[in-house]
Tab-separated table of C-alpha atoms in Angstrom:
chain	number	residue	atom	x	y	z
A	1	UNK	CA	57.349	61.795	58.263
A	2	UNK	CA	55.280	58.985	60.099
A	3	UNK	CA	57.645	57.772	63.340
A	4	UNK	CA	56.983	54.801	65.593
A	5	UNK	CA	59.419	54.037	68.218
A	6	UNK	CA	58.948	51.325	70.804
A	7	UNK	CA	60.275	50.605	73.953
A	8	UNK	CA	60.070	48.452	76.640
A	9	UNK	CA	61.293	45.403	75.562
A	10	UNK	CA	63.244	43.105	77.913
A	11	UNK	CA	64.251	39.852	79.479
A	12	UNK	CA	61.264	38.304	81.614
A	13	UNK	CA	60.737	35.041	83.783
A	14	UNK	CA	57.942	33.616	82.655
A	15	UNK	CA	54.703	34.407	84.614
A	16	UNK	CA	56.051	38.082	84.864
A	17	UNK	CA	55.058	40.926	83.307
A	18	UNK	CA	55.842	44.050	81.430
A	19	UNK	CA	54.619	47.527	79.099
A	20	UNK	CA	55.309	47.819	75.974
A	21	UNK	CA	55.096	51.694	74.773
A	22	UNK	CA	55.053	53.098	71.615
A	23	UNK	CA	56.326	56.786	70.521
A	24	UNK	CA	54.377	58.111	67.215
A	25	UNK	CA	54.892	61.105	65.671
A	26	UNK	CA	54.212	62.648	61.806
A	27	UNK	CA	50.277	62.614	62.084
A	28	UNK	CA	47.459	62.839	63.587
A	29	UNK	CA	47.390	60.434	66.212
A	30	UNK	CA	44.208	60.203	67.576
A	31	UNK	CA	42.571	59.450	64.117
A	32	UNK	CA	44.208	56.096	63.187
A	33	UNK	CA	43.894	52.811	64.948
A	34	UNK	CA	47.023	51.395	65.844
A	35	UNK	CA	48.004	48.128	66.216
A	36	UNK	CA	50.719	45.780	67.556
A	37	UNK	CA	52.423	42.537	66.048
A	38	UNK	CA	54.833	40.179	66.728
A	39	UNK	CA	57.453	38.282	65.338
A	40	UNK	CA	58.728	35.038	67.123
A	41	UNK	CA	62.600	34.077	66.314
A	42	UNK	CA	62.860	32.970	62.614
A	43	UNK	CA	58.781	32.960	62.579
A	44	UNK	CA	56.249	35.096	60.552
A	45	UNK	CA	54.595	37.934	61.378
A	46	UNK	CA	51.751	37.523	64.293
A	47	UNK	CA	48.906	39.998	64.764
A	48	UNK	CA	48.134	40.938	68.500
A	49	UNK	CA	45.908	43.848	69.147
A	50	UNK	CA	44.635	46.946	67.602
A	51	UNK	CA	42.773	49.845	69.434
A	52	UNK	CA	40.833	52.723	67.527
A	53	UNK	CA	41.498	56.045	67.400
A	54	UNK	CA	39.323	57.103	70.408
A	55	UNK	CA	40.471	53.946	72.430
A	56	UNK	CA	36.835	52.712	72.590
A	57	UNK	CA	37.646	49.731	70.971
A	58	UNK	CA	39.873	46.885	70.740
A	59	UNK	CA	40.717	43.281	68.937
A	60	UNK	CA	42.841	40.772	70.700
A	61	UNK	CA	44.364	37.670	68.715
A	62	UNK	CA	42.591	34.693	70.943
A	63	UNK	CA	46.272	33.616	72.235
A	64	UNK	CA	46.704	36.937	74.541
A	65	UNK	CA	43.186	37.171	75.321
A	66	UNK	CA	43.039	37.902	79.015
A	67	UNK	CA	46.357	38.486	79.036
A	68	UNK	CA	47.504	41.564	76.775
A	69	UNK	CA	45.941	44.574	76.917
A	70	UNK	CA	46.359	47.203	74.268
A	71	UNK	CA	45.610	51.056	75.132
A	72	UNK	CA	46.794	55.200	74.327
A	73	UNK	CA	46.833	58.030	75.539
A	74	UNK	CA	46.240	60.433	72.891
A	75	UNK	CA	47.525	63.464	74.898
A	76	UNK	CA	51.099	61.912	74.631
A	77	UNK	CA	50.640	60.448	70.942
A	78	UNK	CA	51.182	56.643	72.691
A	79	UNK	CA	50.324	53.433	72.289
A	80	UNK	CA	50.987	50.720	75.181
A	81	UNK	CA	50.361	47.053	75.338
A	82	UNK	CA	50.527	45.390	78.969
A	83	UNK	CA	51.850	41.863	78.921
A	84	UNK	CA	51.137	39.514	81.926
A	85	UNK	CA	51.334	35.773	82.723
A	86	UNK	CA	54.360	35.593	80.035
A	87	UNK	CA	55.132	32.322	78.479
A	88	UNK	CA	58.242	31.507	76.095
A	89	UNK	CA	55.991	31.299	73.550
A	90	UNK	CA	55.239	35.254	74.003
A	91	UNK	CA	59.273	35.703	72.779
A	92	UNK	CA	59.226	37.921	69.961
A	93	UNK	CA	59.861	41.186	68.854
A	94	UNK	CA	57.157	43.307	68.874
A	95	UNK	CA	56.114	45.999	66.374
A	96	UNK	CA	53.957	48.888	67.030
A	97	UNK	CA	52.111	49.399	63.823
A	98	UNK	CA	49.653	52.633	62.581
A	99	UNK	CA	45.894	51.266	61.473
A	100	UNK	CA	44.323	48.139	61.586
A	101	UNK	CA	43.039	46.798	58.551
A	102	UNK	CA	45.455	47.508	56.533
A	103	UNK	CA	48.900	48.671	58.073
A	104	UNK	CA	50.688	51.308	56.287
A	105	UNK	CA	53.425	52.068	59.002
A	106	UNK	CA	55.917	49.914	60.905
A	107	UNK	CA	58.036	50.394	64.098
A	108	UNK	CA	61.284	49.121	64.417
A	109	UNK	CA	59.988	46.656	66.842
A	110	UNK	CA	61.182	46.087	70.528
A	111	UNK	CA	62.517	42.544	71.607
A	112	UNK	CA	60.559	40.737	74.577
A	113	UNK	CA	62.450	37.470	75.444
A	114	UNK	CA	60.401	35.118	78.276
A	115	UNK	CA	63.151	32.776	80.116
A	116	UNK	CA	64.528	32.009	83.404
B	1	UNK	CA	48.606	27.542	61.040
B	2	UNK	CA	48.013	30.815	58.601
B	3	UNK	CA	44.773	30.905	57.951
B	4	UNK	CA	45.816	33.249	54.687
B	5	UNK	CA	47.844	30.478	52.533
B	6	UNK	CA	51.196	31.497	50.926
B	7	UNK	CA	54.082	28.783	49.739
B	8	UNK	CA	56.840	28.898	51.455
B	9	UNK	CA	59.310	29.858	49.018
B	10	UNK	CA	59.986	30.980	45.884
B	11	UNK	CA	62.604	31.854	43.367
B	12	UNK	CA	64.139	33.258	40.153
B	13	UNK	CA	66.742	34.265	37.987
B	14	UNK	CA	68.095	38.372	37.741
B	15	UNK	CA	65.285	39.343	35.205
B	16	UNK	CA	62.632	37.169	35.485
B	17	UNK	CA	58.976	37.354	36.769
B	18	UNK	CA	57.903	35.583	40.428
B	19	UNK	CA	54.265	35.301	41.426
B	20	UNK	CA	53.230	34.619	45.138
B	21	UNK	CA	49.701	33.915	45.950
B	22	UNK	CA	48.189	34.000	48.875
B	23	UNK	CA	44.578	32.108	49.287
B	24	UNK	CA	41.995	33.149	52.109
B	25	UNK	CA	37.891	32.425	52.543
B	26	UNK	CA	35.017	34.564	51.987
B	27	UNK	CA	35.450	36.379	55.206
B	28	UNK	CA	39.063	37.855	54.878
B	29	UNK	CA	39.932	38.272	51.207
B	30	UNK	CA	36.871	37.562	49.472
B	31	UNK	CA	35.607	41.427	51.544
B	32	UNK	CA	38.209	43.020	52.477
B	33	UNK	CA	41.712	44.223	51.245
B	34	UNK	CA	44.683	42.868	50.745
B	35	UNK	CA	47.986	43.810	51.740
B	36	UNK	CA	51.314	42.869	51.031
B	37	UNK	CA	54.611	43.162	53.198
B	38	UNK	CA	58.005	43.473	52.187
B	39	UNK	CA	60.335	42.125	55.034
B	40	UNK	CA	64.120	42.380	54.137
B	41	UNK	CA	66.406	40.570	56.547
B	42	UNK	CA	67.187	42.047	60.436
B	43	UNK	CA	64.779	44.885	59.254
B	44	UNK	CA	61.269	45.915	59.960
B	45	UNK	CA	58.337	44.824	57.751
B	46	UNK	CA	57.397	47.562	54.756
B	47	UNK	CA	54.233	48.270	52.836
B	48	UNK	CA	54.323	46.659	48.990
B	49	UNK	CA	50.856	46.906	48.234
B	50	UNK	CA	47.740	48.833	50.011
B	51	UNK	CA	44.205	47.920	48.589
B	52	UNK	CA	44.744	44.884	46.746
B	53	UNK	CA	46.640	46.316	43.960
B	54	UNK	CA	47.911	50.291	45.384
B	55	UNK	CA	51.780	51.257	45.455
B	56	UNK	CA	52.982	53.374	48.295
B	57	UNK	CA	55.043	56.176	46.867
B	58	UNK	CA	58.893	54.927	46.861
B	59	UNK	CA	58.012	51.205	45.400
B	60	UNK	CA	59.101	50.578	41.920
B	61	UNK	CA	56.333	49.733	39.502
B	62	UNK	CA	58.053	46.090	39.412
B	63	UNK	CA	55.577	45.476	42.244
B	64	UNK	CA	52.403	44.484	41.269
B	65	UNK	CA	49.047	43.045	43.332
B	66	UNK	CA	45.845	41.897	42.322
B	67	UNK	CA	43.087	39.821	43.648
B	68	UNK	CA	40.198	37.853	42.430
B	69	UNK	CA	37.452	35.922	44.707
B	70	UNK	CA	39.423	34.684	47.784
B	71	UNK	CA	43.025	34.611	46.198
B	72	UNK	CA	45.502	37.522	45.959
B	73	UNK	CA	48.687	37.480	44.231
B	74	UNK	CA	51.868	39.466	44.461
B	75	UNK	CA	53.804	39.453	41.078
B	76	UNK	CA	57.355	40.655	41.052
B	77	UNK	CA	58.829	41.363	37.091
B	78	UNK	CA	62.520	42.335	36.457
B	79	UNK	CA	63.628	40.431	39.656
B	80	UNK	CA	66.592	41.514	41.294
B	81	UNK	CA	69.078	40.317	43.787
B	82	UNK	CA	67.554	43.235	46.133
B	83	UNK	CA	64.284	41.494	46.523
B	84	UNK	CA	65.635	38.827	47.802
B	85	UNK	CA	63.266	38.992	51.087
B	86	UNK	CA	60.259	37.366	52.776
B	87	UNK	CA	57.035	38.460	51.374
B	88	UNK	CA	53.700	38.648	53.682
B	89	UNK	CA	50.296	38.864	52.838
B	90	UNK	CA	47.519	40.253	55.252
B	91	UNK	CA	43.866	40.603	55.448
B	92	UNK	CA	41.065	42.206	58.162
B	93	UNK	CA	38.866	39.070	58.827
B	94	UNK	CA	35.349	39.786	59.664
B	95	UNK	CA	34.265	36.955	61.329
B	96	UNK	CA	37.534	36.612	63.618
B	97	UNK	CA	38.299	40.692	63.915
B	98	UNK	CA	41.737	40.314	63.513
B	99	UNK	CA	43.885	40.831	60.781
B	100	UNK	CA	45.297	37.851	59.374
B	101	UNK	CA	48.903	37.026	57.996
B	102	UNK	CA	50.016	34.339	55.269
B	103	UNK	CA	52.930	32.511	56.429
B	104	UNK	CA	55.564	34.177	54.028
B	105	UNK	CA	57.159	33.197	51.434
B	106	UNK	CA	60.666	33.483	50.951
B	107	UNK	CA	61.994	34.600	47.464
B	108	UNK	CA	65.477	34.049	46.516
B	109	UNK	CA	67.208	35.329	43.421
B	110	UNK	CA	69.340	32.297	42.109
Protein backbone atom coordinates (compact mmCIF):
# COMPACT_ATOMS: atom_id res chain seq x y z
CA UNK A 1 0.00 0.00 0.00
CA UNK A 2 1.43 3.41 -1.37
CA UNK A 3 2.08 5.81 2.00
CA UNK A 4 2.99 9.48 1.98
CA UNK A 5 3.31 11.21 5.20
CA UNK A 6 4.46 14.79 5.56
CA UNK A 7 5.80 16.74 8.12
CA UNK A 8 7.09 19.85 8.88
CA UNK A 9 4.46 22.09 8.71
CA UNK A 10 4.26 25.09 11.06
CA UNK A 11 3.63 28.66 12.02
CA UNK A 12 6.27 31.10 10.30
CA UNK A 13 6.93 34.99 10.29
CA UNK A 14 7.09 35.90 7.08
CA UNK A 15 10.63 36.16 5.55
CA UNK A 16 11.47 32.91 7.57
CA UNK A 17 11.94 29.71 6.53
CA UNK A 18 11.30 26.05 6.88
CA UNK A 19 11.56 21.96 5.39
CA UNK A 20 8.97 20.32 4.43
CA UNK A 21 9.67 16.32 4.45
CA UNK A 22 7.88 13.69 3.09
CA UNK A 23 7.77 9.85 4.36
CA UNK A 24 6.89 7.30 1.33
CA UNK A 25 6.60 3.92 1.59
CA UNK A 26 4.69 0.89 -0.63
CA UNK A 27 7.04 1.19 -3.78
CA UNK A 28 9.80 1.75 -5.31
CA UNK A 29 10.87 5.05 -4.53
CA UNK A 30 13.55 5.98 -6.54
CA UNK A 31 11.59 5.22 -9.83
CA UNK A 32 8.72 7.78 -9.63
CA UNK A 33 8.95 11.51 -9.68
CA UNK A 34 7.36 13.05 -6.91
CA UNK A 35 5.85 16.12 -6.58
CA UNK A 36 4.46 18.71 -4.12
CA UNK A 37 1.17 20.91 -4.14
CA UNK A 38 -0.55 23.23 -2.28
CA UNK A 39 -3.74 24.24 -1.20
CA UNK A 40 -4.35 27.88 0.10
CA UNK A 41 -7.45 28.25 2.72
CA UNK A 42 -10.76 27.63 0.82
CA UNK A 43 -8.55 27.79 -2.60
CA UNK A 44 -7.85 25.09 -5.31
CA UNK A 45 -5.25 22.95 -5.67
CA UNK A 46 -1.67 24.70 -6.64
CA UNK A 47 1.18 22.78 -8.26
CA UNK A 48 4.75 23.58 -6.80
CA UNK A 49 7.56 21.32 -7.72
CA UNK A 50 8.29 17.92 -8.93
CA UNK A 51 11.78 16.17 -8.94
CA UNK A 52 12.52 12.83 -10.94
CA UNK A 53 13.33 9.75 -9.75
CA UNK A 54 17.16 10.19 -9.81
CA UNK A 55 16.83 13.86 -8.48
CA UNK A 56 18.48 15.18 -11.69
CA UNK A 57 15.70 17.14 -12.46
CA UNK A 58 13.22 19.51 -11.31
CA UNK A 59 10.04 21.95 -12.28
CA UNK A 60 9.23 24.89 -10.13
CA UNK A 61 5.74 26.76 -10.52
CA UNK A 62 7.23 30.48 -11.48
CA UNK A 63 5.76 31.86 -7.97
CA UNK A 64 8.50 29.85 -5.74
CA UNK A 65 11.10 30.11 -8.23
CA UNK A 66 14.21 31.06 -6.31
CA UNK A 67 12.62 30.41 -3.41
CA UNK A 68 11.48 26.61 -2.97
CA UNK A 69 13.59 24.02 -3.58
CA UNK A 70 12.39 20.50 -4.03
CA UNK A 71 14.91 17.43 -3.41
CA UNK A 72 15.24 13.30 -1.97
CA UNK A 73 17.20 11.27 -0.73
CA UNK A 74 16.47 7.98 -2.08
CA UNK A 75 18.41 6.07 0.65
CA UNK A 76 15.65 7.21 3.17
CA UNK A 77 12.60 6.95 0.60
CA UNK A 78 12.16 11.12 1.15
CA UNK A 79 11.11 13.87 -0.44
CA UNK A 80 11.86 17.54 1.03
CA UNK A 81 10.93 20.93 -0.18
CA UNK A 82 12.91 23.99 1.47
CA UNK A 83 10.80 27.10 1.81
CA UNK A 84 12.53 30.54 2.26
CA UNK A 85 11.59 34.25 2.06
CA UNK A 86 7.86 33.13 3.17
CA UNK A 87 5.04 35.38 2.34
CA UNK A 88 1.24 34.96 3.55
CA UNK A 89 0.51 34.13 0.33
CA UNK A 90 2.77 30.80 0.75
CA UNK A 91 -0.19 29.70 3.59
CA UNK A 92 -1.42 26.49 2.57
CA UNK A 93 -1.35 23.04 3.21
CA UNK A 94 0.96 21.25 1.41
CA UNK A 95 0.70 17.78 -0.18
CA UNK A 96 3.47 15.55 -1.04
CA UNK A 97 2.30 13.78 -4.11
CA UNK A 98 3.96 10.42 -6.12
CA UNK A 99 4.68 11.33 -10.11
CA UNK A 100 4.44 14.25 -12.01
CA UNK A 101 2.38 14.20 -14.91
CA UNK A 102 -0.18 12.60 -13.78
CA UNK A 103 -0.49 12.08 -9.88
CA UNK A 104 -1.79 8.86 -8.75
CA UNK A 105 -0.99 9.24 -4.92
CA UNK A 106 -1.77 11.90 -2.32
CA UNK A 107 -0.38 12.77 1.18
CA UNK A 108 -2.41 13.92 3.79
CA UNK A 109 -0.83 17.24 3.43
CA UNK A 110 1.03 19.30 6.19
CA UNK A 111 -0.25 22.90 7.12
CA UNK A 112 2.35 25.89 6.63
CA UNK A 113 0.71 29.14 7.97
CA UNK A 114 3.05 32.56 7.21
CA UNK A 115 2.02 35.36 9.96
CA UNK A 116 3.41 37.41 12.63
CA UNK B 1 -6.16 32.41 -13.01
CA UNK B 2 -6.40 28.43 -14.07
CA UNK B 3 -5.07 28.20 -17.08
CA UNK B 4 -7.17 24.63 -17.39
CA UNK B 5 -10.95 26.12 -17.38
CA UNK B 6 -13.60 24.37 -15.19
CA UNK B 7 -17.10 26.19 -13.95
CA UNK B 8 -17.30 26.72 -10.75
CA UNK B 9 -20.10 24.71 -9.73
CA UNK B 10 -22.38 22.32 -10.54
CA UNK B 11 -25.36 20.34 -9.46
CA UNK B 12 -28.05 17.62 -9.53
CA UNK B 13 -30.71 15.68 -8.25
CA UNK B 14 -30.08 11.82 -6.39
CA UNK B 15 -30.05 9.96 -9.83
CA UNK B 16 -29.21 12.14 -12.35
CA UNK B 17 -26.17 12.68 -14.71
CA UNK B 18 -23.54 15.89 -14.10
CA UNK B 19 -20.90 16.72 -16.69
CA UNK B 20 -17.83 18.98 -15.80
CA UNK B 21 -15.55 20.11 -18.47
CA UNK B 22 -12.52 21.35 -18.22
CA UNK B 23 -10.94 23.38 -21.42
CA UNK B 24 -7.03 23.76 -21.91
CA UNK B 25 -4.72 24.76 -25.27
CA UNK B 26 -2.74 22.71 -27.50
CA UNK B 27 0.10 22.45 -25.12
CA UNK B 28 -1.56 20.83 -21.97
CA UNK B 29 -4.61 18.84 -23.03
CA UNK B 30 -4.49 18.85 -26.62
CA UNK B 31 -0.78 16.31 -25.81
CA UNK B 32 -0.92 15.17 -22.83
CA UNK B 33 -3.30 13.42 -20.29
CA UNK B 34 -5.82 14.31 -18.35
CA UNK B 35 -6.54 13.76 -14.89
CA UNK B 36 -9.26 14.17 -12.67
CA UNK B 37 -9.35 14.71 -8.75
CA UNK B 38 -11.85 13.86 -6.37
CA UNK B 39 -11.53 16.21 -3.25
CA UNK B 40 -14.18 15.44 -0.50
CA UNK B 41 -14.33 18.03 2.26
CA UNK B 42 -11.31 18.34 5.21
CA UNK B 43 -9.78 15.37 3.18
CA UNK B 44 -6.94 14.89 0.83
CA UNK B 45 -7.38 15.03 -2.97
CA UNK B 46 -8.05 11.31 -4.71
CA UNK B 47 -7.47 9.97 -8.19
CA UNK B 48 -10.99 9.75 -10.41
CA UNK B 49 -9.55 9.34 -13.64
CA UNK B 50 -5.78 8.50 -14.93
CA UNK B 51 -5.24 8.84 -18.79
CA UNK B 52 -8.06 10.76 -19.92
CA UNK B 53 -10.63 8.19 -19.46
CA UNK B 54 -8.76 5.18 -16.85
CA UNK B 55 -10.47 4.18 -13.38
CA UNK B 56 -8.21 3.45 -10.49
CA UNK B 57 -9.34 0.23 -8.91
CA UNK B 58 -11.94 1.20 -5.96
CA UNK B 59 -13.96 3.96 -8.22
CA UNK B 60 -17.38 2.98 -9.22
CA UNK B 61 -17.98 2.81 -12.94
CA UNK B 62 -20.38 5.98 -12.31
CA UNK B 63 -17.14 7.86 -13.06
CA UNK B 64 -16.50 8.45 -16.41
CA UNK B 65 -13.67 10.77 -18.45
CA UNK B 66 -13.09 11.50 -21.88
CA UNK B 67 -11.38 14.05 -23.94
CA UNK B 68 -11.44 15.41 -27.38
CA UNK B 69 -8.98 18.24 -28.91
CA UNK B 70 -8.24 20.61 -25.95
CA UNK B 71 -11.43 19.85 -23.77
CA UNK B 72 -11.86 17.03 -21.22
CA UNK B 73 -14.92 16.19 -19.45
CA UNK B 74 -15.74 14.38 -16.27
CA UNK B 75 -19.33 12.85 -16.38
CA UNK B 76 -20.84 11.62 -13.19
CA UNK B 77 -24.33 9.21 -13.83
CA UNK B 78 -26.46 7.91 -10.87
CA UNK B 79 -25.41 10.97 -8.71
CA UNK B 80 -25.42 10.58 -5.18
CA UNK B 81 -25.38 12.64 -2.08
CA UNK B 82 -21.69 11.08 -1.55
CA UNK B 83 -20.27 12.95 -4.44
CA UNK B 84 -21.07 15.85 -3.21
CA UNK B 85 -17.26 17.21 -3.48
CA UNK B 86 -14.97 19.53 -5.46
CA UNK B 87 -13.83 18.06 -8.64
CA UNK B 88 -10.20 19.02 -10.20
CA UNK B 89 -8.88 18.60 -13.43
CA UNK B 90 -5.03 18.50 -14.22
CA UNK B 91 -2.74 18.41 -17.10
CA UNK B 92 1.43 18.25 -17.71
CA UNK B 93 1.94 21.45 -19.86
CA UNK B 94 4.77 21.31 -22.22
CA UNK B 95 5.53 24.62 -22.86
CA UNK B 96 5.30 25.79 -19.04
CA UNK B 97 6.65 22.21 -17.40
CA UNK B 98 4.32 22.24 -14.81
CA UNK B 99 1.30 20.51 -14.31
CA UNK B 100 -1.65 22.53 -14.47
CA UNK B 101 -4.98 22.54 -12.34
CA UNK B 102 -8.64 23.74 -13.36
CA UNK B 103 -10.07 25.77 -10.72
CA UNK B 104 -12.67 23.13 -9.40
CA UNK B 105 -15.85 22.83 -9.60
CA UNK B 106 -18.03 22.22 -6.86
CA UNK B 107 -20.93 19.66 -7.30
CA UNK B 108 -23.76 19.61 -5.00
CA UNK B 109 -26.53 17.05 -4.87
CA UNK B 110 -29.83 19.13 -4.39
Amino acid sequence: EVQLLESGGGLVQPGGSLRLSCAASGFTFSSYAMSWVRQAPGKGLEWVSVIHGNGGTTYYTDSVKGRFTISRDNSKNTLYLRLNSLTAEDTAVYYCAKEQRGIDYWGQGTLVTVSS
Amino acid sequence: QSVLTQPPSASGTPGQRVTISCSGSSSNIGSNYVYWYQQLPGTAPKLLISRNNQRPSGVPDRFSGSKSGTSASLAISGLRSEDEADYYCAAWDDRLSNLLFGGGTKVTVL
